[in-house]
PDB file of C-alpha atoms in Angstrom:
ATOM      1  CA  MET Y 520     -13.815  13.789  -3.947  1.00  0.00           C
ATOM      2  CA  PRO Y 521     -10.423  12.749  -2.768  1.00  0.00           C
ATOM      3  CA  GLN Y 522      -8.595  10.187  -4.697  1.00  0.00           C
ATOM      4  CA  PRO Y 523      -7.394   6.990  -3.595  1.00  0.00           C
ATOM      5  CA  ALA Y 524      -4.541   5.947  -1.629  1.00  0.00           C
ATOM      6  CA  PHE Y 525      -3.570   3.060  -4.746  1.00  0.00           C
ATOM      7  CA  SER Y 526      -5.478   2.585  -7.534  1.00  0.00           C
ATOM      8  CA  HIS Y 527      -7.414  -0.758  -9.258  1.00  0.00           C
ATOM      9  CA  SER Y 528      -5.528  -1.077 -12.106  1.00  0.00           C
ATOM     10  CA  PRO Y 529      -4.132  -4.444 -12.551  1.00  0.00           C
ATOM     11  CA  SER Y 530      -1.191  -2.768 -14.717  1.00  0.00           C
ATOM     12  CA  LEU Y 531      -0.330  -0.856 -12.739  1.00  0.00           C
ATOM     13  CA  SER Y 532       2.426  -4.172 -10.655  1.00  0.00           C
ATOM     14  CA  TYR Y 533       4.302  -1.277  -7.900  1.00  0.00           C
ATOM     15  CA  GLU Y 534       0.506   0.658  -7.058  1.00  0.00           C
ATOM     16  CA  ARG Y 535      -0.563  -3.362  -5.964  1.00  0.00           C
ATOM     17  CA  LEU Y 536       2.850  -4.063  -3.828  1.00  0.00           C
ATOM     18  CA  GLY Y 537       2.623  -1.234  -2.184  1.00  0.00           C
ATOM     19  CA  TYR Y 538      -1.161  -2.558  -1.355  1.00  0.00           C
ATOM     20  CA  ARG Y 539       0.354  -5.538  -0.527  1.00  0.00           C
ATOM     21  CA  ILE Y 540       2.528  -4.007   2.375  1.00  0.00           C
ATOM     22  CA  GLN Y 541      -0.413  -1.276   3.250  1.00  0.00           C
ATOM     23  CA  GLN Y 542      -2.244  -4.630   4.105  1.00  0.00           C
ATOM     24  CA  ALA Y 543      -0.361  -6.879   5.808  1.00  0.00           C
ATOM     25  CA  ILE Y 544       0.996  -2.704   7.897  1.00  0.00           C
ATOM     26  CA  ALA Y 545      -2.241  -2.821   9.119  1.00  0.00           C
ATOM     27  CA  SER Y 546      -3.215  -6.201  10.775  1.00  0.00           C
ATOM     28  CA  PRO Y 547      -3.668  -5.112  14.209  1.00  0.00           C
ATOM     29  CA  HIS Y 548      -0.668  -7.485  15.441  1.00  0.00           C
ATOM     30  CA  VAL Y 549       1.377  -6.457  13.421  1.00  0.00           C
ATOM     31  CA  GLN Y 550       0.640  -3.017  15.330  1.00  0.00           C
ATOM     32  CA  LYS Y 551       1.762  -4.173  18.117  1.00  0.00           C
ATOM     33  CA  ARG Y 552       4.818  -5.646  16.902  1.00  0.00           C
ATOM     34  CA  GLN Y 553       6.099  -2.896  15.141  1.00  0.00           C
ATOM     35  CA  PHE Y 554       7.331  -4.696  11.958  1.00  0.00           C
ATOM     36  CA  VAL Y 555       6.171  -6.543   8.757  1.00  0.00           C
ATOM     37  CA  GLU Y 556       8.283  -9.919   7.504  1.00  0.00           C
ATOM     38  CA  VAL Y 557       6.947  -9.680   4.228  1.00  0.00           C
ATOM     39  CA  LYS Y 558       8.889 -11.404   0.896  1.00  0.00           C
ATOM     40  CA  PRO Y 559       8.790 -10.869  -2.891  1.00  0.00           C
ATOM     41  CA  SER Y 560       5.680 -13.340  -5.010  1.00  0.00           C
ATOM     42  CA  ALA Y 561       6.920 -14.517  -8.046  1.00  0.00           C
ATOM     43  CA  ASP Y 562       4.555 -12.484 -10.192  1.00  0.00           C
ATOM     44  CA  GLU Y 563       6.332  -9.051  -8.479  1.00  0.00           C
ATOM     45  CA  SER Y 564       8.795  -7.266 -10.310  1.00  0.00           C
ATOM     46  CA  PRO Y 565      12.160  -6.908  -8.911  1.00  0.00           C
ATOM     47  CA  ALA Y 566      12.413  -4.047 -10.323  1.00  0.00           C
ATOM     48  CA  ASP Y 567       8.785  -2.463  -8.520  1.00  0.00           C
ATOM     49  CA  TRP Y 568      10.706  -4.085  -4.963  1.00  0.00           C
ATOM     50  CA  LYS Y 569      13.916  -2.541  -5.271  1.00  0.00           C
ATOM     51  CA  ARG Y 570      11.627   1.412  -5.248  1.00  0.00           C
ATOM     52  CA  LEU Y 571       9.242   0.177  -2.998  1.00  0.00           C
ATOM     53  CA  ILE Y 572      11.965  -0.389  -0.617  1.00  0.00           C
ATOM     54  CA  SER Y 573      14.140   2.708  -1.857  1.00  0.00           C
ATOM     55  CA  ASP Y 574      11.373   4.886  -1.566  1.00  0.00           C
ATOM     56  CA  LEU Y 575      10.910   3.144   2.731  1.00  0.00           C
ATOM     57  CA  GLU Y 576      14.602   3.199   3.453  1.00  0.00           C
ATOM     58  CA  GLU Y 577      14.168   7.466   2.336  1.00  0.00           C
ATOM     59  CA  THR Y 578      11.377   7.794   5.166  1.00  0.00           C
ATOM     60  CA  SER Y 579      12.389   9.026   8.147  1.00  0.00           C
ATOM     61  CA  GLY Y 580      11.057   5.938  11.472  1.00  0.00           C
ATOM     62  CA  ILE Y 581      10.997   3.540   9.113  1.00  0.00           C
ATOM     63  CA  THR Y 582      13.660   0.432   9.016  1.00  0.00           C
ATOM     64  CA  ILE Y 583      14.449  -1.938   6.376  1.00  0.00           C
ATOM     65  CA  GLU Y 584      16.507  -5.304   7.598  1.00  0.00           C
ATOM     66  CA  THR Y 585      16.699  -8.168   4.658  1.00  0.00           C
ATOM     67  CA  LEU Y 586      16.855 -11.090   6.391  1.00  0.00           C
ATOM     68  CA  GLU Y 587      18.787 -14.963   5.666  1.00  0.00           C
ATOM     69  CA  SER Y 588      15.652 -16.628   4.378  1.00  0.00           C
ATOM     70  CA  GLY Y 589      15.120 -13.527   1.579  1.00  0.00           C
ATOM     71  CA  LEU Y 590      12.269 -12.313   3.657  1.00  0.00           C
ATOM     72  CA  VAL Y 591      12.293  -7.855   3.915  1.00  0.00           C
ATOM     73  CA  ARG Y 592      11.551  -7.022   7.754  1.00  0.00           C
ATOM     74  CA  ILE Y 593      10.127  -3.182   8.215  1.00  0.00           C
ATOM     75  CA  GLY Y 594       9.922  -1.859  10.961  1.00  0.00           C
ATOM     76  CA  TRP Y 595       9.191   1.157  12.858  1.00  0.00           C
ATOM     77  CA  ARG Y 596       8.837   2.853  15.929  1.00  0.00           C
ATOM     78  CA  GLY Y 597       5.569   4.113  18.034  1.00  0.00           C
ATOM     79  CA  PHE Y 598       5.137   7.647  17.841  1.00  0.00           C
ATOM     80  CA  THR Y 599       5.537   7.694  21.642  1.00  0.00           C
ATOM     81  CA  GLU Y 600       9.479   6.611  21.575  1.00  0.00           C
ATOM     82  CA  ALA Y 601       9.928   9.337  18.734  1.00  0.00           C
TER      83      ALA Y 601
END
């Protein structure tokens, strides 16, 4: 049986963060723009954010930009542009 991409355990803050970003990216409006701007929540670990950004930066086709406002812009290109 396939394992879910993320567990629902409240003790796994990195997975909760990843799930939150995954949900933001899945929005049809965001898919059309091909970027999402997110901000760390007060209850999210700075270490988890650093790890997530590092993991995303290593992913081909993903761009990360930290804006002056503190937002993090995560962008990607459509498969037709590759």
